[in-house]
PDB file of C-alpha atoms and ligand atoms in Angstrom:
ATOM      1  CA  MET A  68       0.000   0.000   0.000  1.00 95.00           C
ATOM      2  CA  ARG A  69       1.161   3.484  -0.775  1.00 95.00           C
ATOM      3  CA  LEU A  70       1.592   5.278   2.561  1.00 96.00           C
ATOM      4  CA  THR A  71       1.816   9.056   2.655  1.00 96.00           C
ATOM      5  CA  THR A  72       3.455   8.862   6.078  1.00 97.00           C
ATOM      6  CA  ARG A  73       6.561   7.252   4.504  1.00 97.00           C
ATOM      7  CA  LEU A  74       7.668  10.535   2.989  1.00 97.00           C
ATOM      8  CA  LYS A  75       7.142  12.284   6.325  1.00 97.00           C
ATOM      9  CA  LYS A  76       9.311   9.891   8.304  1.00 97.00           C
ATOM     10  CA  SER A  77      11.795  12.565   9.411  1.00 96.00           C
ATOM     11  CA  LYS A  78      12.410  16.295   9.064  1.00 94.00           C
ATOM     12  CA  GLN A  79      15.165  15.589   6.564  1.00 94.00           C
ATOM     13  CA  MET A  80      12.902  13.292   4.529  1.00 96.00           C
ATOM     14  CA  ILE A  81      10.306  16.052   4.413  1.00 95.00           C
ATOM     15  CA  ARG A  82      12.930  18.508   3.182  1.00 93.00           C
ATOM     16  CA  LEU A  83      14.259  15.998   0.671  1.00 95.00           C
ATOM     17  CA  VAL A  84      10.950  15.626  -1.149  1.00 96.00           C
ATOM     18  CA  ARG A  85      10.059  19.324  -1.331  1.00 95.00           C
ATOM     19  CA  PRO A  86       9.535  20.471  -4.912  1.00 93.00           C
ATOM     20  CA  ASN A  87       9.732  24.101  -3.698  1.00 91.00           C
ATOM     21  CA  ASP A  88      11.766  25.851  -1.109  1.00 93.00           C
ATOM     22  CA  LEU A  89      12.410  29.363   0.035  1.00 97.00           C
ATOM     23  CA  VAL A  90      16.004  30.548   0.230  1.00 97.00           C
ATOM     24  CA  PRO A  91      17.508  33.971   1.043  1.00 98.00           C
ATOM     25  CA  HIS A  92      18.265  34.666  -2.601  1.00 98.00           C
ATOM     26  CA  ASN A  93      14.511  34.633  -3.291  1.00 98.00           C
ATOM     27  CA  LEU A  94      14.102  37.750  -1.137  1.00 98.00           C
ATOM     28  CA  ILE A  95      14.060  41.436  -1.975  1.00 98.00           C
ATOM     29  CA  TYR A  96      14.194  43.975   0.844  1.00 98.00           C
ATOM     30  CA  PRO A  97      12.246  47.235   0.373  1.00 98.00           C
ATOM     31  CA  ILE A  98      13.968  50.185   2.080  1.00 98.00           C
ATOM     32  CA  PHE A  99      12.780  53.735   2.734  1.00 97.00           C
ATOM     33  CA  VAL A 100      15.500  56.371   2.502  1.00 97.00           C
ATOM     34  CA  ARG A 101      14.656  59.883   3.683  1.00 95.00           C
ATOM     35  CA  GLU A 102      16.163  62.994   2.187  1.00 95.00           C
ATOM     36  CA  ASP A 103      15.719  64.898   5.464  1.00 94.00           C
ATOM     37  CA  GLY A 104      17.927  62.294   7.126  1.00 93.00           C
ATOM     38  CA  ARG A 105      15.401  61.533   9.841  1.00 91.00           C
ATOM     39  CA  LYS A 106      15.989  58.054  11.225  1.00 90.00           C
ATOM     40  CA  SER A 107      13.065  56.663  13.140  1.00 92.00           C
ATOM     41  CA  GLU A 108      10.673  53.763  13.262  1.00 94.00           C
ATOM     42  CA  ILE A 109       8.038  53.970  10.529  1.00 94.00           C
ATOM     43  CA  PRO A 110       4.806  54.455  12.506  1.00 92.00           C
ATOM     44  CA  SER A 111       2.670  52.547  10.001  1.00 93.00           C
ATOM     45  CA  LEU A 112       5.235  49.718   9.666  1.00 95.00           C
ATOM     46  CA  LYS A 113       6.196  48.769  13.185  1.00 94.00           C
ATOM     47  CA  LYS A 114       9.817  47.608  13.665  1.00 95.00           C
ATOM     48  CA  GLN A 115      10.733  48.947  10.215  1.00 95.00           C
ATOM     49  CA  ARG A 116      12.710  52.177  10.068  1.00 95.00           C
ATOM     50  CA  TYR A 117      13.646  54.989   7.780  1.00 96.00           C
ATOM     51  CA  TYR A 118      17.249  55.179   6.614  1.00 97.00           C
ATOM     52  CA  SER A 119      19.274  58.220   5.716  1.00 96.00           C
ATOM     53  CA  LEU A 120      21.604  58.546   2.754  1.00 96.00           C
ATOM     54  CA  ASP A 121      24.457  57.928   5.183  1.00 92.00           C
ATOM     55  CA  ASP A 122      23.241  54.759   6.828  1.00 93.00           C
ATOM     56  CA  CYS A 123      21.314  53.030   4.045  1.00 97.00           C
ATOM     57  CA  VAL A 124      24.618  51.448   3.004  1.00 98.00           C
ATOM     58  CA  ASP A 125      24.841  49.602   6.328  1.00 97.00           C
ATOM     59  CA  VAL A 126      21.470  47.882   5.982  1.00 98.00           C
ATOM     60  CA  CYS A 127      22.263  47.007   2.378  1.00 98.00           C
ATOM     61  CA  LYS A 128      25.534  45.405   3.472  1.00 98.00           C
ATOM     62  CA  GLU A 129      23.610  43.468   6.096  1.00 98.00           C
ATOM     63  CA  ALA A 130      21.231  42.241   3.375  1.00 98.00           C
ATOM     64  CA  VAL A 131      24.167  41.098   1.228  1.00 98.00           C
ATOM     65  CA  ASP A 132      25.748  39.310   4.204  1.00 98.00           C
ATOM     66  CA  LEU A 133      22.463  37.476   4.763  1.00 98.00           C
ATOM     67  CA  GLY A 134      22.393  36.303   1.147  1.00 98.00           C
ATOM     68  CA  ILE A 135      19.704  38.708  -0.043  1.00 98.00           C
ATOM     69  CA  PRO A 136      20.568  39.735  -3.608  1.00 98.00           C
ATOM     70  CA  ALA A 137      18.391  42.829  -4.106  1.00 98.00           C
ATOM     71  CA  VAL A 138      16.820  45.855  -2.473  1.00 98.00           C
ATOM     72  CA  MET A 139      13.871  47.910  -3.677  1.00 98.00           C
ATOM     73  CA  VAL A 140      14.603  51.580  -3.007  1.00 98.00           C
ATOM     74  CA  PHE A 141      11.912  54.084  -1.997  1.00 97.00           C
ATOM     75  CA  GLY A 142      13.218  57.629  -1.749  1.00 96.00           C
ATOM     76  CA  VAL A 143      11.250  59.986   0.506  1.00 94.00           C
ATOM     77  CA  LEU A 144      11.817  63.519  -0.727  1.00 95.00           C
ATOM     78  CA  LYS A 145      11.915  66.692   1.364  1.00 93.00           C
ATOM     79  CA  LYS A 146      10.236  68.676  -1.355  1.00 92.00           C
ATOM     80  CA  LYS A 147       8.112  67.483  -4.246  1.00 93.00           C
ATOM     81  CA  ASP A 148       6.603  69.596  -7.018  1.00 93.00           C
ATOM     82  CA  CYS A 149       3.328  69.809  -8.890  1.00 91.00           C
ATOM     83  CA  ASP A 150       4.268  67.719 -11.934  1.00 92.00           C
ATOM     84  CA  GLY A 151       7.105  65.575 -10.593  1.00 95.00           C
ATOM     85  CA  SER A 152       9.782  67.218 -12.719  1.00 95.00           C
ATOM     86  CA  VAL A 153      12.064  67.184  -9.659  1.00 97.00           C
ATOM     87  CA  ALA A 154      12.621  63.541 -10.652  1.00 97.00           C
ATOM     88  CA  LEU A 155      14.561  64.642 -13.720  1.00 98.00           C
ATOM     89  CA  GLN A 156      17.350  66.320 -11.749  1.00 97.00           C
ATOM     90  CA  LYS A 157      20.530  64.424 -12.480  1.00 95.00           C
ATOM     91  CA  ASN A 158      21.750  64.937  -8.951  1.00 95.00           C
ATOM     92  CA  GLY A 159      18.367  64.546  -7.282  1.00 97.00           C
ATOM     93  CA  PHE A 160      17.928  62.514  -4.133  1.00 97.00           C
ATOM     94  CA  HIS A 161      17.118  59.201  -5.842  1.00 98.00           C
ATOM     95  CA  ALA A 162      20.199  59.561  -8.038  1.00 98.00           C
ATOM     96  CA  LYS A 163      22.314  60.180  -4.936  1.00 98.00           C
ATOM     97  CA  ILE A 164      21.032  56.973  -3.328  1.00 98.00           C
ATOM     98  CA  PHE A 165      21.831  54.839  -6.375  1.00 98.00           C
ATOM     99  CA  LYS A 166      25.262  56.410  -6.863  1.00 98.00           C
ATOM    100  CA  LYS A 167      26.163  55.807  -3.253  1.00 98.00           C
ATOM    101  CA  LEU A 168      24.925  52.206  -3.105  1.00 98.00           C
ATOM    102  CA  LYS A 169      26.527  51.325  -6.424  1.00 98.00           C
ATOM    103  CA  LYS A 170      29.831  52.842  -5.332  1.00 98.00           C
ATOM    104  CA  GLU A 171      29.820  50.982  -2.001  1.00 97.00           C
ATOM    105  CA  LEU A 172      28.369  47.642  -3.079  1.00 98.00           C
ATOM    106  CA  GLY A 173      28.992  47.387  -6.813  1.00 97.00           C
ATOM    107  CA  ASP A 174      27.386  44.307  -8.281  1.00 97.00           C
ATOM    108  CA  ASP A 175      27.024  42.567  -4.901  1.00 98.00           C
ATOM    109  CA  LEU A 176      23.514  43.989  -4.672  1.00 98.00           C
ATOM    110  CA  VAL A 177      20.861  44.450  -7.355  1.00 98.00           C
ATOM    111  CA  LEU A 178      19.393  47.943  -7.026  1.00 98.00           C
ATOM    112  CA  ILE A 179      15.732  48.098  -7.930  1.00 98.00           C
ATOM    113  CA  SER A 180      14.099  51.494  -8.170  1.00 98.00           C
ATOM    114  CA  ASN A 181      10.441  51.829  -7.312  1.00 98.00           C
ATOM    115  CA  LEU A 182       9.318  54.375  -9.875  1.00 98.00           C
ATOM    116  CA  CYS A 183       6.047  56.191  -9.431  1.00 96.00           C
ATOM    117  CA  LEU A 184       5.132  59.814  -9.997  1.00 95.00           C
ATOM    118  CA  CYS A 185       3.654  59.982  -6.490  1.00 93.00           C
ATOM    119  CA  ASP A 186       7.206  59.858  -5.111  1.00 93.00           C
ATOM    120  CA  PHE A 187       7.798  63.217  -6.782  1.00 95.00           C
ATOM    121  CA  THR A 188       4.431  64.960  -7.051  1.00 92.00           C
ATOM    122  CA  GLU A 189       2.702  67.054  -4.414  1.00 88.00           C
ATOM    123  CA  GLY A 190      -0.550  65.360  -3.417  1.00 81.00           C
ATOM    124  CA  GLY A 191       0.757  61.938  -4.361  1.00 85.00           C
ATOM    125  CA  ILE A 192      -0.388  61.837  -7.954  1.00 86.00           C
ATOM    126  CA  CYS A 193       0.585  58.455  -9.456  1.00 92.00           C
ATOM    127  CA  VAL A 194      -0.519  59.228 -13.000  1.00 94.00           C
ATOM    128  CA  TYR A 195      -1.154  62.382 -14.988  1.00 95.00           C
ATOM    129  CA  SER A 196      -4.822  62.942 -15.667  1.00 94.00           C
ATOM    130  CA  ASN A 197      -7.225  65.380 -17.191  1.00 93.00           C
ATOM    131  CA  ASP A 198     -10.891  65.659 -16.183  1.00 91.00           C
ATOM    132  CA  GLY A 199     -10.750  62.265 -14.486  1.00 91.00           C
ATOM    133  CA  LYS A 200      -9.143  60.587 -17.486  1.00 94.00           C
ATOM    134  CA  VAL A 201      -5.780  58.836 -17.132  1.00 95.00           C
ATOM    135  CA  LEU A 202      -3.209  60.253 -19.538  1.00 96.00           C
ATOM    136  CA  ASN A 203      -1.332  57.070 -20.429  1.00 97.00           C
ATOM    137  CA  GLU A 204       0.992  58.531 -23.031  1.00 97.00           C
ATOM    138  CA  LYS A 205       2.043  61.582 -21.032  1.00 97.00           C
ATOM    139  CA  THR A 206       2.680  59.514 -17.903  1.00 97.00           C
ATOM    140  CA  ALA A 207       4.560  56.774 -19.749  1.00 98.00           C
ATOM    141  CA  GLU A 208       6.739  59.297 -21.538  1.00 98.00           C
ATOM    142  CA  MET A 209       7.687  60.912 -18.208  1.00 98.00           C
ATOM    143  CA  LEU A 210       8.450  57.525 -16.645  1.00 98.00           C
ATOM    144  CA  GLY A 211      10.766  56.830 -19.588  1.00 98.00           C
ATOM    145  CA  ARG A 212      12.669  60.064 -18.960  1.00 98.00           C
ATOM    146  CA  ILE A 213      12.982  59.399 -15.215  1.00 98.00           C
ATOM    147  CA  SER A 214      14.180  55.835 -15.913  1.00 98.00           C
ATOM    148  CA  VAL A 215      17.160  57.168 -17.823  1.00 98.00           C
ATOM    149  CA  VAL A 216      18.132  59.476 -14.928  1.00 98.00           C
ATOM    150  CA  GLN A 217      17.939  56.577 -12.467  1.00 98.00           C
ATOM    151  CA  ALA A 218      19.797  54.166 -14.747  1.00 98.00           C
ATOM    152  CA  GLU A 219      22.569  56.729 -15.180  1.00 98.00           C
ATOM    153  CA  ALA A 220      22.855  56.921 -11.393  1.00 98.00           C
ATOM    154  CA  GLY A 221      23.257  53.153 -11.065  1.00 98.00           C
ATOM    155  CA  ALA A 222      19.819  51.530 -10.789  1.00 98.00           C
ATOM    156  CA  ASP A 223      19.950  48.008 -12.231  1.00 98.00           C
ATOM    157  CA  VAL A 224      16.203  47.521 -12.462  1.00 98.00           C
ATOM    158  CA  ILE A 225      13.413  50.081 -12.764  1.00 98.00           C
ATOM    159  CA  ALA A 226      10.019  49.079 -11.404  1.00 98.00           C
ATOM    160  CA  PRO A 227       7.187  51.289 -12.674  1.00 98.00           C
ATOM    161  CA  ALA A 228       4.316  51.320 -10.197  1.00 96.00           C
ATOM    162  CA  GLY A 229       1.753  53.542 -11.927  1.00 94.00           C
ATOM    163  CA  MET A 230       0.198  50.805 -14.077  1.00 96.00           C
ATOM    164  CA  VAL A 231      -0.366  53.060 -17.072  1.00 97.00           C
ATOM    165  CA  ASP A 232      -0.589  51.381 -20.462  1.00 98.00           C
ATOM    166  CA  GLY A 233       2.488  51.869 -22.586  1.00 98.00           C
ATOM    167  CA  GLN A 234       4.825  52.583 -19.667  1.00 98.00           C
ATOM    168  CA  VAL A 235       7.018  49.527 -20.189  1.00 98.00           C
ATOM    169  CA  HIS A 236       7.330  50.278 -23.902  1.00 98.00           C
ATOM    170  CA  HIS A 237       8.267  53.915 -23.282  1.00 98.00           C
ATOM    171  CA  MET A 238      10.770  53.012 -20.594  1.00 98.00           C
ATOM    172  CA  ARG A 239      12.357  50.298 -22.735  1.00 98.00           C
ATOM    173  CA  CYS A 240      12.751  52.674 -25.676  1.00 98.00           C
ATOM    174  CA  ALA A 241      14.115  55.492 -23.513  1.00 98.00           C
ATOM    175  CA  LEU A 242      16.598  53.200 -21.755  1.00 98.00           C
ATOM    176  CA  ASP A 243      17.764  51.594 -25.013  1.00 98.00           C
ATOM    177  CA  ASN A 244      18.154  54.933 -26.760  1.00 98.00           C
ATOM    178  CA  ALA A 245      20.286  56.209 -23.877  1.00 98.00           C
ATOM    179  CA  GLY A 246      22.540  53.142 -23.988  1.00 98.00           C
ATOM    180  CA  PHE A 247      21.013  51.336 -21.005  1.00 98.00           C
ATOM    181  CA  ASP A 248      19.870  48.197 -22.759  1.00 98.00           C
ATOM    182  CA  ASP A 249      21.258  46.239 -19.776  1.00 98.00           C
ATOM    183  CA  VAL A 250      18.817  47.847 -17.334  1.00 98.00           C
ATOM    184  CA  SER A 251      15.705  45.756 -16.679  1.00 98.00           C
ATOM    185  CA  VAL A 252      12.091  46.784 -16.322  1.00 98.00           C
ATOM    186  CA  MET A 253      10.183  45.089 -13.511  1.00 98.00           C
ATOM    187  CA  SER A 254       6.545  45.906 -13.971  1.00 98.00           C
ATOM    188  CA  TYR A 255       4.107  46.081 -11.093  1.00 97.00           C
ATOM    189  CA  ILE A 256       0.677  44.658 -11.762  1.00 98.00           C
ATOM    190  CA  LYS A 257      -1.538  45.622  -8.850  1.00 98.00           C
ATOM    191  CA  THR A 258      -5.065  44.964  -7.874  1.00 98.00           C
ATOM    192  CA  ASP A 259      -6.921  47.957  -6.461  1.00 97.00           C
ATOM    193  CA  SER A 260      -6.237  46.813  -2.917  1.00 96.00           C
ATOM    194  CA  CYS A 261      -6.768  48.546   0.422  1.00 95.00           C
ATOM    195  CA  LEU A 262      -3.605  46.883   1.714  1.00 96.00           C
ATOM    196  CA  PHE A 263      -1.292  49.634   0.437  1.00 94.00           C
ATOM    197  CA  GLU A 264      -2.531  52.083   3.071  1.00 91.00           C
ATOM    198  CA  PRO A 265       0.304  51.742   5.640  1.00 92.00           C
ATOM    199  CA  PHE A 266       2.773  52.255   2.792  1.00 92.00           C
ATOM    200  CA  PHE A 267       1.180  55.583   1.835  1.00 88.00           C
ATOM    201  CA  HIS A 268       1.566  56.743   5.403  1.00 88.00           C
ATOM    202  CA  ALA A 269       5.190  55.630   5.342  1.00 90.00           C
ATOM    203  CA  MET A 270       5.780  57.689   2.206  1.00 87.00           C
ATOM    204  CA  SER A 271       4.136  60.669   3.914  1.00 72.00           C
ATOM    205  CA  SER A 272       1.415  60.634   1.329  1.00 49.00           C
ATOM    206  CA  SER A 273      -2.192  61.381   1.960  1.00 44.00           C
ATOM    207  CA  LYS A 274      -4.774  58.625   2.223  1.00 43.00           C
ATOM    208  CA  THR A 275      -6.358  57.030  -0.797  1.00 43.00           C
ATOM    209  CA  PRO A 276      -8.084  58.117  -2.895  1.00 44.00           C
ATOM    210  CA  ARG A 277      -5.276  60.535  -3.466  1.00 62.00           C
ATOM    211  CA  ALA A 278      -5.054  63.509  -5.758  1.00 69.00           C
ATOM    212  CA  GLY A 279      -5.778  63.118  -9.460  1.00 76.00           C
ATOM    213  CA  VAL A 280      -7.874  60.205 -10.599  1.00 86.00           C
ATOM    214  CA  ASP A 281      -9.198  57.376  -8.480  1.00 90.00           C
ATOM    215  CA  SER A 282      -6.826  54.405  -8.324  1.00 92.00           C
ATOM    216  CA  SER A 283      -9.540  52.113  -9.715  1.00 93.00           C
ATOM    217  CA  LYS A 284      -8.876  53.754 -13.094  1.00 93.00           C
ATOM    218  CA  PHE A 285      -5.307  52.453 -13.326  1.00 93.00           C
ATOM    219  CA  ARG A 286      -5.119  49.435 -11.015  1.00 96.00           C
ATOM    220  CA  THR A 287      -7.112  46.271 -11.789  1.00 97.00           C
ATOM    221  CA  ASP A 288     -10.450  45.282 -10.294  1.00 97.00           C
ATOM    222  CA  ILE A 289      -9.840  42.993  -7.314  1.00 97.00           C
ATOM    223  CA  ILE A 290     -12.347  40.351  -8.367  1.00 98.00           C
ATOM    224  CA  ASN A 291     -11.627  40.335 -12.098  1.00 98.00           C
ATOM    225  CA  GLU A 292      -8.785  37.967 -12.952  1.00 98.00           C
ATOM    226  CA  LYS A 293      -9.365  38.506 -16.674  1.00 98.00           C
ATOM    227  CA  MET A 294      -8.681  42.224 -16.303  1.00 98.00           C
ATOM    228  CA  TYR A 295      -5.552  41.350 -14.366  1.00 98.00           C
ATOM    229  CA  MET A 296      -4.266  38.913 -16.958  1.00 98.00           C
ATOM    230  CA  ALA A 297      -4.959  41.391 -19.764  1.00 98.00           C
ATOM    231  CA  LYS A 298      -2.566  43.805 -18.060  1.00 98.00           C
ATOM    232  CA  VAL A 299      -0.012  41.024 -17.601  1.00 98.00           C
ATOM    233  CA  ASP A 300      -0.237  40.262 -21.330  1.00 98.00           C
ATOM    234  CA  LEU A 301       0.152  43.924 -22.217  1.00 98.00           C
ATOM    235  CA  ASP A 302       3.242  44.458 -20.072  1.00 98.00           C
ATOM    236  CA  VAL A 303       4.888  41.260 -21.256  1.00 98.00           C
ATOM    237  CA  GLY A 304       4.160  42.305 -24.832  1.00 98.00           C
ATOM    238  CA  GLU A 305       5.760  45.686 -24.182  1.00 98.00           C
ATOM    239  CA  GLY A 306       8.943  43.980 -22.994  1.00 98.00           C
ATOM    240  CA  ALA A 307       8.775  43.654 -19.204  1.00 98.00           C
ATOM    241  CA  ASP A 308      11.722  41.596 -17.943  1.00 98.00           C
ATOM    242  CA  PHE A 309      10.088  40.808 -14.587  1.00 98.00           C
ATOM    243  CA  LEU A 310       6.540  41.057 -13.255  1.00 98.00           C
ATOM    244  CA  ILE A 311       5.460  41.907  -9.718  1.00 98.00           C
ATOM    245  CA  VAL A 312       2.145  40.589  -8.460  1.00 98.00           C
ATOM    246  CA  LYS A 313       0.943  42.937  -5.726  1.00 98.00           C
ATOM    247  CA  PRO A 314      -0.395  42.385  -3.067  1.00 98.00           C
ATOM    248  CA  ALA A 315       0.688  38.767  -2.677  1.00 98.00           C
ATOM    249  CA  LEU A 316      -1.487  36.819  -0.277  1.00 98.00           C
ATOM    250  CA  PRO A 317      -4.916  37.894  -1.602  1.00 98.00           C
ATOM    251  CA  ASN A 318      -3.644  37.188  -5.131  1.00 98.00           C
ATOM    252  CA  LEU A 319      -2.167  33.698  -4.902  1.00 98.00           C
ATOM    253  CA  ASP A 320      -4.416  32.634  -7.780  1.00 98.00           C
ATOM    254  CA  LEU A 321      -3.085  35.497  -9.911  1.00 98.00           C
ATOM    255  CA  ILE A 322       0.499  34.482  -9.146  1.00 98.00           C
ATOM    256  CA  ARG A 323      -0.389  30.970 -10.305  1.00 98.00           C
ATOM    257  CA  LEU A 324      -2.223  32.151 -13.424  1.00 98.00           C
ATOM    258  CA  THR A 325       0.712  34.392 -14.365  1.00 98.00           C
ATOM    259  CA  ARG A 326       3.187  31.564 -13.700  1.00 98.00           C
ATOM    260  CA  GLU A 327       1.245  29.181 -15.919  1.00 98.00           C
ATOM    261  CA  ARG A 328       0.839  31.694 -18.737  1.00 98.00           C
ATOM    262  CA  TYR A 329       4.496  32.857 -18.624  1.00 98.00           C
ATOM    263  CA  PRO A 330       6.662  30.035 -17.264  1.00 98.00           C
ATOM    264  CA  ASN A 331       9.895  31.700 -18.368  1.00 97.00           C
ATOM    265  CA  ILE A 332       9.420  35.221 -17.022  1.00 98.00           C
ATOM    266  CA  PRO A 333      10.696  35.887 -13.484  1.00 98.00           C
ATOM    267  CA  ILE A 334       7.757  36.634 -11.218  1.00 98.00           C
ATOM    268  CA  ALA A 335       8.040  38.552  -7.971  1.00 98.00           C
ATOM    269  CA  ALA A 336       5.271  38.845  -5.413  1.00 98.00           C
ATOM    270  CA  TYR A 337       5.082  41.813  -3.065  1.00 98.00           C
ATOM    271  CA  GLN A 338       4.002  41.086   0.495  1.00 98.00           C
ATOM    272  CA  VAL A 339       2.768  44.640   0.971  1.00 98.00           C
ATOM    273  CA  SER A 340       2.535  46.908   3.995  1.00 97.00           C
ATOM    274  CA  GLY A 341      -1.016  45.837   4.881  1.00 98.00           C
ATOM    275  CA  GLU A 342      -0.003  42.185   4.780  1.00 98.00           C
ATOM    276  CA  TYR A 343       2.927  43.048   7.050  1.00 98.00           C
ATOM    277  CA  ALA A 344       0.519  44.743   9.450  1.00 97.00           C
ATOM    278  CA  MET A 345      -1.837  41.748   9.315  1.00 97.00           C
ATOM    279  CA  ILE A 346       0.997  39.553  10.554  1.00 98.00           C
ATOM    280  CA  LYS A 347       2.451  42.033  13.034  1.00 97.00           C
ATOM    281  CA  ALA A 348      -0.705  43.061  14.883  1.00 96.00           C
ATOM    282  CA  PRO A 349      -2.086  39.689  16.083  1.00 97.00           C
ATOM    283  CA  CYS A 350       1.428  38.536  16.993  1.00 97.00           C
ATOM    284  CA  GLU A 351       2.007  41.616  19.130  1.00 95.00           C
ATOM    285  CA  GLU A 352      -1.271  40.834  20.874  1.00 96.00           C
ATOM    286  CA  GLY A 353      -0.066  37.287  21.479  1.00 96.00           C
ATOM    287  CA  PHE A 354      -2.830  35.611  19.466  1.00 96.00           C
ATOM    288  CA  LEU A 355      -0.444  34.109  16.908  1.00 98.00           C
ATOM    289  CA  LYS A 356       3.280  33.370  16.681  1.00 98.00           C
ATOM    290  CA  GLU A 357       5.102  35.660  14.290  1.00 98.00           C
ATOM    291  CA  LYS A 358       7.724  33.356  12.787  1.00 98.00           C
ATOM    292  CA  PRO A 359       5.446  30.437  11.825  1.00 98.00           C
ATOM    293  CA  LEU A 360       2.772  32.822  10.579  1.00 98.00           C
ATOM    294  CA  LEU A 361       5.256  34.741   8.459  1.00 98.00           C
ATOM    295  CA  MET A 362       6.856  31.606   7.051  1.00 98.00           C
ATOM    296  CA  GLU A 363       3.485  30.053   6.214  1.00 98.00           C
ATOM    297  CA  THR A 364       2.525  33.135   4.216  1.00 98.00           C
ATOM    298  CA  LEU A 365       5.869  33.220   2.406  1.00 98.00           C
ATOM    299  CA  TYR A 366       5.775  29.503   1.614  1.00 98.00           C
ATOM    300  CA  SER A 367       2.276  29.840   0.207  1.00 98.00           C
ATOM    301  CA  ILE A 368       3.429  32.688  -2.037  1.00 98.00           C
ATOM    302  CA  LYS A 369       6.371  30.605  -3.232  1.00 98.00           C
ATOM    303  CA  ARG A 370       4.171  27.559  -3.776  1.00 98.00           C
ATOM    304  CA  ALA A 371       1.758  29.639  -5.846  1.00 98.00           C
ATOM    305  CA  GLY A 372       4.588  30.220  -8.295  1.00 98.00           C
ATOM    306  CA  ALA A 373       6.542  33.332  -7.292  1.00 98.00           C
ATOM    307  CA  ASP A 374      10.267  33.173  -7.943  1.00 98.00           C
ATOM    308  CA  MET A 375      11.031  35.979  -5.532  1.00 98.00           C
ATOM    309  CA  ILE A 376       9.271  37.837  -2.747  1.00 98.00           C
ATOM    310  CA  LEU A 377       9.472  41.454  -1.713  1.00 98.00           C
ATOM    311  CA  THR A 378       8.863  41.623   2.000  1.00 98.00           C
ATOM    312  CA  TYR A 379       9.558  44.021   4.841  1.00 98.00           C
ATOM    313  CA  TYR A 380      10.433  40.847   6.744  1.00 98.00           C
ATOM    314  CA  ALA A 381      13.308  40.023   4.364  1.00 98.00           C
ATOM    315  CA  LEU A 382      16.107  40.380   6.923  1.00 98.00           C
ATOM    316  CA  GLU A 383      14.291  38.349   9.586  1.00 98.00           C
ATOM    317  CA  THR A 384      13.314  35.719   7.031  1.00 98.00           C
ATOM    318  CA  ALA A 385      16.896  35.299   5.826  1.00 98.00           C
ATOM    319  CA  LYS A 386      17.980  34.868   9.454  1.00 98.00           C
ATOM    320  CA  TYR A 387      15.246  32.285  10.095  1.00 97.00           C
ATOM    321  CA  LEU A 388      16.218  30.356   6.972  1.00 96.00           C
ATOM    322  CA  ARG A 389      19.890  30.380   7.927  1.00 93.00           C
ATOM    323  CA  ALA A 390      19.108  29.123  11.408  1.00 93.00           C
ATOM    324  CA  GLU A 391      17.169  26.197   9.943  1.00 85.00           C
ATOM    325  CA  LYS A 392      20.114  24.924   7.932  1.00 67.00           C
TER     326      LYS A 392
HETATM  327 ZN1  LIG B 296       2.215  56.041  -6.987  1.00 97.32          ZN
END
């Protein structure tokens, strides 16, 4: 008789027969770097902190030492402007971050830039709009121009977060024309989730819906997997090198659908700020244990088909995984 208990005979047997595993090099650590240099805990992301231009190198070195190959950089500006043109300054704050990290860490760490207009625009406008209509072309063209500035500064991967149609195409053309054909585009494909809220607070942005058009006009409908996959198809067709499914846990089916449709494209899943909070809060109350809860969520994301996971828990996870070896 075929016994299922045979393959569960010991911990090592269980590990031996795993078709999937999570290892530190599957992790990407998102970091918030503040231009005003303020170092403090992020109120909406407990136990996470802001870094300054001076000390962001230290946490990046720690990530490398733990076997984490990439960080996603979020720059928090002192002063934004109405149309985001501050992003085009060649020696702007984001450029300074990439130059510094590239100089200190070289190719030991992949530098991924989160690119969204709301990082640069007053009121947190993610896309240009007119009378409630998303201006795809104008937004995509601007994202292409900013990509070149960030690539020049040392970003290895640019991750456009605004979800406008044509953005990947514009960025690819702009990067290629400027000689950065070795810089990748990692395209976010987001459902219109409420789980981004703690992140907006962390970026000092106002609550959703933010200025400009409602996010439902550029993100995909939570319940409509066909709308989601249409955006996946579009971005792959435009030349995305990686895809990010975001948020992760409510979208395990979308990770799987994307994996099945594009087996050869690297897929990242973003365990977003609200997911982080959903783990943190009950564990702080003592209702659940943080490590097993975290690992169960990450394993489920991996099992769904993600190659890599962006998580605010990246450092802790890498430590847990090392301790298990
Ligand atoms: Zn945005």
